[in-house]
Each structure stands twice: as structure tokens, then as C-alpha cells.
Coordinates of C-alpha atoms in Angstrom, one line a residue:
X1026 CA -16.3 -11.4 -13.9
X1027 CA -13.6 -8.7 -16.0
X1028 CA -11.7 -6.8 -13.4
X1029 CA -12.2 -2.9 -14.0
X1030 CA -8.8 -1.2 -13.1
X1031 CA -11.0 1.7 -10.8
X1032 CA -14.0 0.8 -8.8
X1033 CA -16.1 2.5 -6.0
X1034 CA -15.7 1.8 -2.3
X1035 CA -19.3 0.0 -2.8
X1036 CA -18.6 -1.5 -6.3
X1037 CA -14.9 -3.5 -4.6
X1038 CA -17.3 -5.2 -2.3
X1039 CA -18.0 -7.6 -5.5
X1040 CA -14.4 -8.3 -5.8
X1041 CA -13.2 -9.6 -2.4
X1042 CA -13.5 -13.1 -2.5
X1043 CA -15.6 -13.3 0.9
X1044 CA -19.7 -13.9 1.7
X1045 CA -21.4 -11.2 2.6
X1046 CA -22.9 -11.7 5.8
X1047 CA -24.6 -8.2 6.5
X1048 CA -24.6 -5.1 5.1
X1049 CA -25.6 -1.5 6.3
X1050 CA -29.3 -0.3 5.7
X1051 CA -31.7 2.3 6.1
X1052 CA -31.7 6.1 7.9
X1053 CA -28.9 5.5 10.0
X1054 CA -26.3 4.8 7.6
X1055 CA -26.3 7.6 5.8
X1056 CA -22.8 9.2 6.5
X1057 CA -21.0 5.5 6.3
X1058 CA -21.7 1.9 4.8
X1059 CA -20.1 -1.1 6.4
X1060 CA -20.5 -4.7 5.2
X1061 CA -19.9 -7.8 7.4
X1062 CA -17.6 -10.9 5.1
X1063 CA -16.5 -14.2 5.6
X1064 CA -13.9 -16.0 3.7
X1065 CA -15.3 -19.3 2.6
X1066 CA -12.2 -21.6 1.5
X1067 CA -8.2 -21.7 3.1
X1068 CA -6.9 -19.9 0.5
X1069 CA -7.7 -18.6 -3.0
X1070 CA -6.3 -15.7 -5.0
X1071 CA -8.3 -12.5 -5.7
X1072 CA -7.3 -9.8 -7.8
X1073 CA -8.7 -5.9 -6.8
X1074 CA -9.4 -3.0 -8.8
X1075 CA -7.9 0.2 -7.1
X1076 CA -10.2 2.3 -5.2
X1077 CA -11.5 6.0 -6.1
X1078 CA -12.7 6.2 -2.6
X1079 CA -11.2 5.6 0.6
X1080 CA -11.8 2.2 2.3
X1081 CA -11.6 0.9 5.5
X1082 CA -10.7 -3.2 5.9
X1083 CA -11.2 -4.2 9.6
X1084 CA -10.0 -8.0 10.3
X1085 CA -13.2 -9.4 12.6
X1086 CA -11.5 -12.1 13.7
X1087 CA -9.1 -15.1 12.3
X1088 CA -5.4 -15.1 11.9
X1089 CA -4.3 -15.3 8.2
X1090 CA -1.1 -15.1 5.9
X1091 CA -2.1 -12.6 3.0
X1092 CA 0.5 -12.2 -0.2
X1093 CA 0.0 -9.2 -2.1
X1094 CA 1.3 -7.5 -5.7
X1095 CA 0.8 -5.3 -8.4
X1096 CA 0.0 -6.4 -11.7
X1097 CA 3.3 -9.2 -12.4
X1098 CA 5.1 -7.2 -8.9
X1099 CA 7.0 -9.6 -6.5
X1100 CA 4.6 -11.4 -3.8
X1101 CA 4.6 -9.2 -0.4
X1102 CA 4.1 -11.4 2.5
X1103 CA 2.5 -10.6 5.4
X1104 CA 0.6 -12.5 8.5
X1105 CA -2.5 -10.7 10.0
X1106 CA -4.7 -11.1 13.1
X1107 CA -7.5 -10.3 14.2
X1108 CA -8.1 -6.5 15.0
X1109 CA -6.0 -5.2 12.5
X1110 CA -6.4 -2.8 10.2
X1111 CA -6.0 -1.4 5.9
X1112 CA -6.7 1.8 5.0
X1113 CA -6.5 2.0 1.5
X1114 CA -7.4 5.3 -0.3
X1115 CA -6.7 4.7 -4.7
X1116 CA -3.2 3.3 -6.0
X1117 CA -3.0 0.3 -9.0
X1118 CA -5.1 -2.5 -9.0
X1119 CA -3.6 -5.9 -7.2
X1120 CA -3.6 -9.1 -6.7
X1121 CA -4.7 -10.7 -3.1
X1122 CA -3.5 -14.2 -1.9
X1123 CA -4.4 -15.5 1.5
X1124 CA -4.0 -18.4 3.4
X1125 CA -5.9 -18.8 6.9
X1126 CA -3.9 -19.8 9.6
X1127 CA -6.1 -19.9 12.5
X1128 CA -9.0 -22.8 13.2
X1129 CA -11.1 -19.6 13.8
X1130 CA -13.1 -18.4 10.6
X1131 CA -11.8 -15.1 9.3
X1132 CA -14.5 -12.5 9.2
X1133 CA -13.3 -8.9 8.2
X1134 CA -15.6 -5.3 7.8
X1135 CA -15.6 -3.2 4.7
X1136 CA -16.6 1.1 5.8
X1137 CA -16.6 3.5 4.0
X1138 CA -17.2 7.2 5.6
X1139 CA -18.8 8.9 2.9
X1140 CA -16.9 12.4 1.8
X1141 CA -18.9 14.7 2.6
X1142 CA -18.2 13.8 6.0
X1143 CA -14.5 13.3 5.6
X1144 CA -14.2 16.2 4.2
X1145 CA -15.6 18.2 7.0
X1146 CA -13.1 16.3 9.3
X1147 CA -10.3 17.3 7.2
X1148 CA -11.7 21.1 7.2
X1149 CA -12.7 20.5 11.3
X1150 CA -9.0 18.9 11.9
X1151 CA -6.8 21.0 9.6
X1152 CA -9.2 24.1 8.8
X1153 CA -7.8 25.9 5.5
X1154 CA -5.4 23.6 4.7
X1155 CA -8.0 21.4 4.1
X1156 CA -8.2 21.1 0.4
X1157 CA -4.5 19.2 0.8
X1158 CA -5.5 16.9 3.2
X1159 CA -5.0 13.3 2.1
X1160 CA -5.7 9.8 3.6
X1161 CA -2.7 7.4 3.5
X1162 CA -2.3 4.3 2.6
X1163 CA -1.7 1.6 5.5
X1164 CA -1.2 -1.9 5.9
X1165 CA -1.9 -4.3 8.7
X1166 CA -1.9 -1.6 11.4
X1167 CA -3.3 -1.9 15.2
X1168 CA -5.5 0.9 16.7
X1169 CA -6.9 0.0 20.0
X1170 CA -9.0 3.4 20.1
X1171 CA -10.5 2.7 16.6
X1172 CA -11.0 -0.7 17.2
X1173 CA -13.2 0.2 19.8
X1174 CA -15.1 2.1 17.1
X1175 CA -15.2 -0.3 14.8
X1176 CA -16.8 -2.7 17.5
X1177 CA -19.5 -0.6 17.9
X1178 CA -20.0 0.0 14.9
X1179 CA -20.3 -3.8 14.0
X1180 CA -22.8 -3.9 17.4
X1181 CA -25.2 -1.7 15.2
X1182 CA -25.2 -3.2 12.2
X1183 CA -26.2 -6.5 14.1
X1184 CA -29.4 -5.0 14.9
X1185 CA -32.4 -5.1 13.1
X1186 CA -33.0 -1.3 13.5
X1187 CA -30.0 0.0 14.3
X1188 CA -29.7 4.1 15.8
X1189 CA -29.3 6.6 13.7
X1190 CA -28.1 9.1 16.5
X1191 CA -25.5 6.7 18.1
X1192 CA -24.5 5.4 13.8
X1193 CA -23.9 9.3 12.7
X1194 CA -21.7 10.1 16.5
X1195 CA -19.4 6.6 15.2
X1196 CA -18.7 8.1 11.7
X1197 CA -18.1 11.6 13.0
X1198 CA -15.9 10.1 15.4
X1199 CA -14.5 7.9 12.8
X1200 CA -13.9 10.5 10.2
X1201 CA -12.2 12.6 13.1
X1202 CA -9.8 9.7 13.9
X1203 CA -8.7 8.8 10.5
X1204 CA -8.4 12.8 9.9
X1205 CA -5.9 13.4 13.3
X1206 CA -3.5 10.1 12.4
X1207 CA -3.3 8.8 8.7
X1208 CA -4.2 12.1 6.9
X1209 CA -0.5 14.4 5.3
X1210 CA -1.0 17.9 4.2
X1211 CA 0.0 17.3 0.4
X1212 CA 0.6 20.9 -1.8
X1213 CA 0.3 18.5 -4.8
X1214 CA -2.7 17.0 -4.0
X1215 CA -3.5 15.2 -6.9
X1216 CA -0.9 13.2 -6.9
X1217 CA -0.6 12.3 -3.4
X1218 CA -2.6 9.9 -3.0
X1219 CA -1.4 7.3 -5.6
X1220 CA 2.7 7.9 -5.2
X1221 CA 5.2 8.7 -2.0
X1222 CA 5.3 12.4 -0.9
X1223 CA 8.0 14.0 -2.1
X1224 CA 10.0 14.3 0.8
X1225 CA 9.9 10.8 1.5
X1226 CA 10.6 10.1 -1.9
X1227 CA 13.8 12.1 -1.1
X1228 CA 14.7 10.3 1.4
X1229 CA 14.3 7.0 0.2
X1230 CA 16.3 7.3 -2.8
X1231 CA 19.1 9.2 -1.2
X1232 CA 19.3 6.5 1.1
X1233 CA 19.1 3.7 -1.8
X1234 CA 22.3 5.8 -3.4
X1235 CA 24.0 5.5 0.0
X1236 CA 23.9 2.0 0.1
X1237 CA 23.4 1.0 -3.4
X1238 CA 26.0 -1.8 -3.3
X1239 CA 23.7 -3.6 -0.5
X1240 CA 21.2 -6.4 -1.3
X1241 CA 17.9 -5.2 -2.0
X1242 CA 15.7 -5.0 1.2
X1243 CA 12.2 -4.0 0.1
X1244 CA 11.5 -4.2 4.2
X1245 CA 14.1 -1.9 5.3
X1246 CA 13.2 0.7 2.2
X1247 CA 9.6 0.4 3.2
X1248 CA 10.4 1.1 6.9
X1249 CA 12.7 4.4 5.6
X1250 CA 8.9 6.0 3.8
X1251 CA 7.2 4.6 7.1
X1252 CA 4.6 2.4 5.2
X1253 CA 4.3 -1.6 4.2
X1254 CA 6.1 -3.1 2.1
X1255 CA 3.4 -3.2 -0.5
X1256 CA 2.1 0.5 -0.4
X1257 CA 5.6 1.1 -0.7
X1258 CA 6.1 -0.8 -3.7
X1259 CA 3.1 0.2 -5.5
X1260 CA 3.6 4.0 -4.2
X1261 CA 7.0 4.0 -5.3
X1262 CA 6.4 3.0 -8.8
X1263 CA 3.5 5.1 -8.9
X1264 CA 6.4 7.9 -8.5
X1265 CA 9.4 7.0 -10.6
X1266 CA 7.8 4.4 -13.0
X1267 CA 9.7 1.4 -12.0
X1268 CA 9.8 -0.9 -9.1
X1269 CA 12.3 -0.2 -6.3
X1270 CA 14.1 -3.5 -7.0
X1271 CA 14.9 -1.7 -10.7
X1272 CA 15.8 1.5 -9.6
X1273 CA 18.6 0.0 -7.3
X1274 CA 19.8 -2.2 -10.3
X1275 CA 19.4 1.7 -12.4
X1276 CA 21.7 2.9 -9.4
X1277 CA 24.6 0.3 -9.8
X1278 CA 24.4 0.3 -13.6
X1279 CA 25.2 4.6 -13.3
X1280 CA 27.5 4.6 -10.2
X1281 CA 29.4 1.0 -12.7
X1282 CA 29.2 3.2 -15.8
X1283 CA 30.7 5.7 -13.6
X1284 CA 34.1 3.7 -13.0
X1285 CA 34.3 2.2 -15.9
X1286 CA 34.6 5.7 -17.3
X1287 CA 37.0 7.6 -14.7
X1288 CA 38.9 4.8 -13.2
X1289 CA 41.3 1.9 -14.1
X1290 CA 39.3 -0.7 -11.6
X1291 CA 39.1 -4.1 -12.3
X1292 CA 35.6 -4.8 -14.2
X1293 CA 35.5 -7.9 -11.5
X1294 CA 36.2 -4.8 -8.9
X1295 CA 33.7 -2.5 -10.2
X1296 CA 30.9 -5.6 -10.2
X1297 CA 31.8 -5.7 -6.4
X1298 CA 31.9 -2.0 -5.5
X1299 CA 28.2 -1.8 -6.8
X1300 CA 27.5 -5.3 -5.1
X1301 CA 27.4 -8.0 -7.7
X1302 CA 29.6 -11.0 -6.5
X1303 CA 28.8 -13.2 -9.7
X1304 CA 31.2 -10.7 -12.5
X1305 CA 29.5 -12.7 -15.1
X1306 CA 26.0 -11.6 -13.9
X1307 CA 27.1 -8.2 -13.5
X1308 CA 28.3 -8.5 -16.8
X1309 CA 24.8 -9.5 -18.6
X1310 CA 22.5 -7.0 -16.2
X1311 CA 24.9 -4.3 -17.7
X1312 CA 24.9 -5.3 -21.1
X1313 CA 21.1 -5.7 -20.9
X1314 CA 20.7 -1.9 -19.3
X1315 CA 23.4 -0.5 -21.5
X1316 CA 23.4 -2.5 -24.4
X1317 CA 26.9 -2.9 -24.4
X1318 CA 29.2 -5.0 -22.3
X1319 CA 31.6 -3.3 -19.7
X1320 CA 34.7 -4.1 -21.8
X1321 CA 32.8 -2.6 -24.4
X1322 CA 31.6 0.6 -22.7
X1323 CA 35.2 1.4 -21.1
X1324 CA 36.5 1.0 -25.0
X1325 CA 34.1 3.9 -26.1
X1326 CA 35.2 5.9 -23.2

């Protein structure tokens, strides 16, 4: 089946590589859906179309080791058990790898709180700065209070007839949850949803200048923003247009440009001040970014 780039909350369920086991029907479920999965094989690879709607991913029950990247991005690895947690609210499509780990069968829960309601928990929670309320993106998180949710909320979808009363009071409760802890106030609300905030953004990069002759740690940047490693990734690029791993190499290329220009260092010294150790692969990034060699560019200076 062709992969769109966007889908719906309800269309992605076609695209996750599990069986459906149940899915949410009738009066009771009309302020949120939920579908029950099971992955069938190991491992496999599935690749996702982004979202235009939030959705909530609930792990059932299995441990597993899922890899994750955009388009041809680096593999993220993470391992996941049971009871955790992905919000994920739009972003680029991805590829999905997972591996189970556990002799327990991995079952996980699609919902999807319909907006309407959401958006009366964002006008309930943050009254007329609603209209920039946005969801974040989160991976792999733990929640012991919307767990419990969740749980019930799987209890009722077990049930032939489940209640409408005690299905709307889980999604209002739901919707309030997500509104108090993974919702920013964003002035630019279109765009916050698919790249970093702006004052993490800040941060990030000001720290990458700081320390731009380190090895690249897409952990430790991802834990500066407060987010996974792969919302980071994808968020970031989403920003600035290039991955983080090529806006450190844009870094050391200007701070090497930099010396080669207003000091008398050593090209080998200059390749270590910005943190290359190999001179002659210091010297082919640079030609490669520049289109000149270092020799070269200190001659024109």
C-alpha cells in the first residue's frame, strides 16, 4: 500500500503493522476512538505517515526495542515496556523498526480525543490563551495517573455495550490531563507543532556553539530541548532544515573558516580546536562544505 506523507488519526491505524483486535463503537464513543493491536511477527519495519491529529500510543503490554527515523535520518534506539506512553501530535513521516524483547505478546492502544473536546480542555485549562495551546510531542514516557485512565478505558472497550456516561467522564478526564502536562502556550502556533519552540531552539544551538568541538551526542542535545531523541531530531530539522548532526559539522566548518582567516594556527591545530582528530578528514568535510581546501581558503584570505 503507497504511504501518503499526512494521514488522520483514524486513517494511521492502516499503517501500524499490528492486528486489530478491537476497536471503539457506538454512542459512547463519541468524544474519543481507541483501537486495541497486536504485533504479529518479532520484528518488521513499518514506515508512518505524520499525523494531522493528535494521537495517543499506549504500550498494553510486552517489552520491545523500537528504532526510529525520518525519511534516510540515523536509526534512534530505544527499549520500551509495557505502560508507556507516545503522544505524537503531526511532524514528518518515519520509519518504525521494532524488535520484541519480552516472551509476552506486545499489545499497544491507539486514542484519539476528538478536538472539539480538546479544544475545550485547552480553553477549560488555559482560558484565552487557548487558541496557542499546543500538544507536544513525546516519546516513551511513564504516567501512572493516565495509565490508570487508559485502563479503564481499555475495560470499556472490552465490553459488548460499553457506558456512554463512564466513556465521555474518561475522555474529559483525558483531554484535561494531556491539556495540564504536555500542552506549551505557542504565540506562533502554526508552527509549533512540527519544529522546537523558539526558546528551546535557543538554547540548544547556543549550547551546540559552546561545545562545538565535542562529539556529537544526539542524547545529551535531546535532553537540553527536554524531548526524545527522535522528536528532537525530526523537530529540529523541521526548524533549521538540517539534521542536528549537520548543523554541528556547519558550526566547526564557520568557527575553522574563522581561524583560518584571523589567525596563524596550524591547519592540523585548527582541525583539533573544532574537534576533528583525523586532519585529513577535517580536510575533505571542509572542502566538501566550502568547496575549497583549508590551504586554499587561508590563501584567498
Amino acid at each position: 500500500m503507497p504511504i501518503p506523507e499526512t494521514t488522520s488519526a483514524e486513517g494511521l491505524e492502516h499503517y501500524v503493522g499490528g492486528k486489530r483486535l478491537l476497536t471503539s463503537r457506538g454512542e459512547a464513543w463519541r468524544d474519543i476512538k481507541a483501537s486495541l493491536f497486536a504485533l504479529q511477527s518479532a520484528e518488521g519495519t513499518v514506515s508512518l505517515p505524520s499525523v494531522s491529529e493528535p494521537v495517543l500510543t499506549w504500550i498494553v503490554s510486552g517489552d520491545q526495542e523500537i528504532r526510529e527515523r525520518e525519511l534516510d535520518g540515523p536509526w534512534i534506539t530505544s527499549r520500551v515496556k509495557a505502560k508507556s506512553f507516545f503522544l505524537t501530535t503531526s511532524g514528518a513521516p518515519y520509519d518504525c523498526n521494532w524488535k520484541i524483547l519480552s516472551s509476552e505478546p506486545v499489545e499497544f492502544m491507539l486514542v484519539r480525543v476528538e478536538l472539539p473536546l480538546l479544544q475545550r480542555a485547552f480553553e477549560e485549562v488555559f482560558g484565552a490563551n487557548a487558541i496557542h495551546a499546543q500538544l507536544q510531542d513525546v516519546s516513551g514516557f511513564i504516567d501512572a495517573a493516565l495509565n490508570s485512565l487508559m485502563e479503564s478505558l481499555l475495560g470499556e472497550l472490552k465490553r459488548r455495550k460499553a457506558s456512554p456516561l463512564f466513556v465521555q467522564g474518561l475522555a474529559q478526564a483525558i483531554a484535561i490531563h494531556l491539556a495540564r502536562n504536555y500542552t506549551v502556550l505557542a504565540k506562533n502556533s502554526l508552527k509549533a507543532s512540527s519544529s522546537l519552540p523558539g526558546y528551546k531552539l535557543r538554547h540548544v544551538t547556543a549550547w551546540m556553539e559552546e561545545h562545538v568541538a565535542e562529539d556529537f551526542n544526539l542524547a545529551r542535545l535531546a535532553a537540553q530541548a527536554g524531548i526524545s531523541k527522535f522528536h528532537f531530531h525530526r523537530l529540529f530539522k523541521s526548524a533549521l532544515g538540517v539534521s542536528p548532526s549537520h548543523y554541528q559539522i556547519n558550526l566547526r566548518m564557520n568557527a575553522a573558516r574563522q581561524m583560518l582567516r584571523e589567525t596563524k594556527k596550524s591547519i592540523i591545530d585548527i582541525a583539533m580546536d573544532v574537534g576533528y582528530t583525523n586532519p585529513s578528514h577535517f580536510a575533505r568535510l571542509f572542502q566538501r562544505e566550502t568547496g575549497l581546501s583549508p590551504s586554499d581558503y587561508r590563501r584567498q584570505r
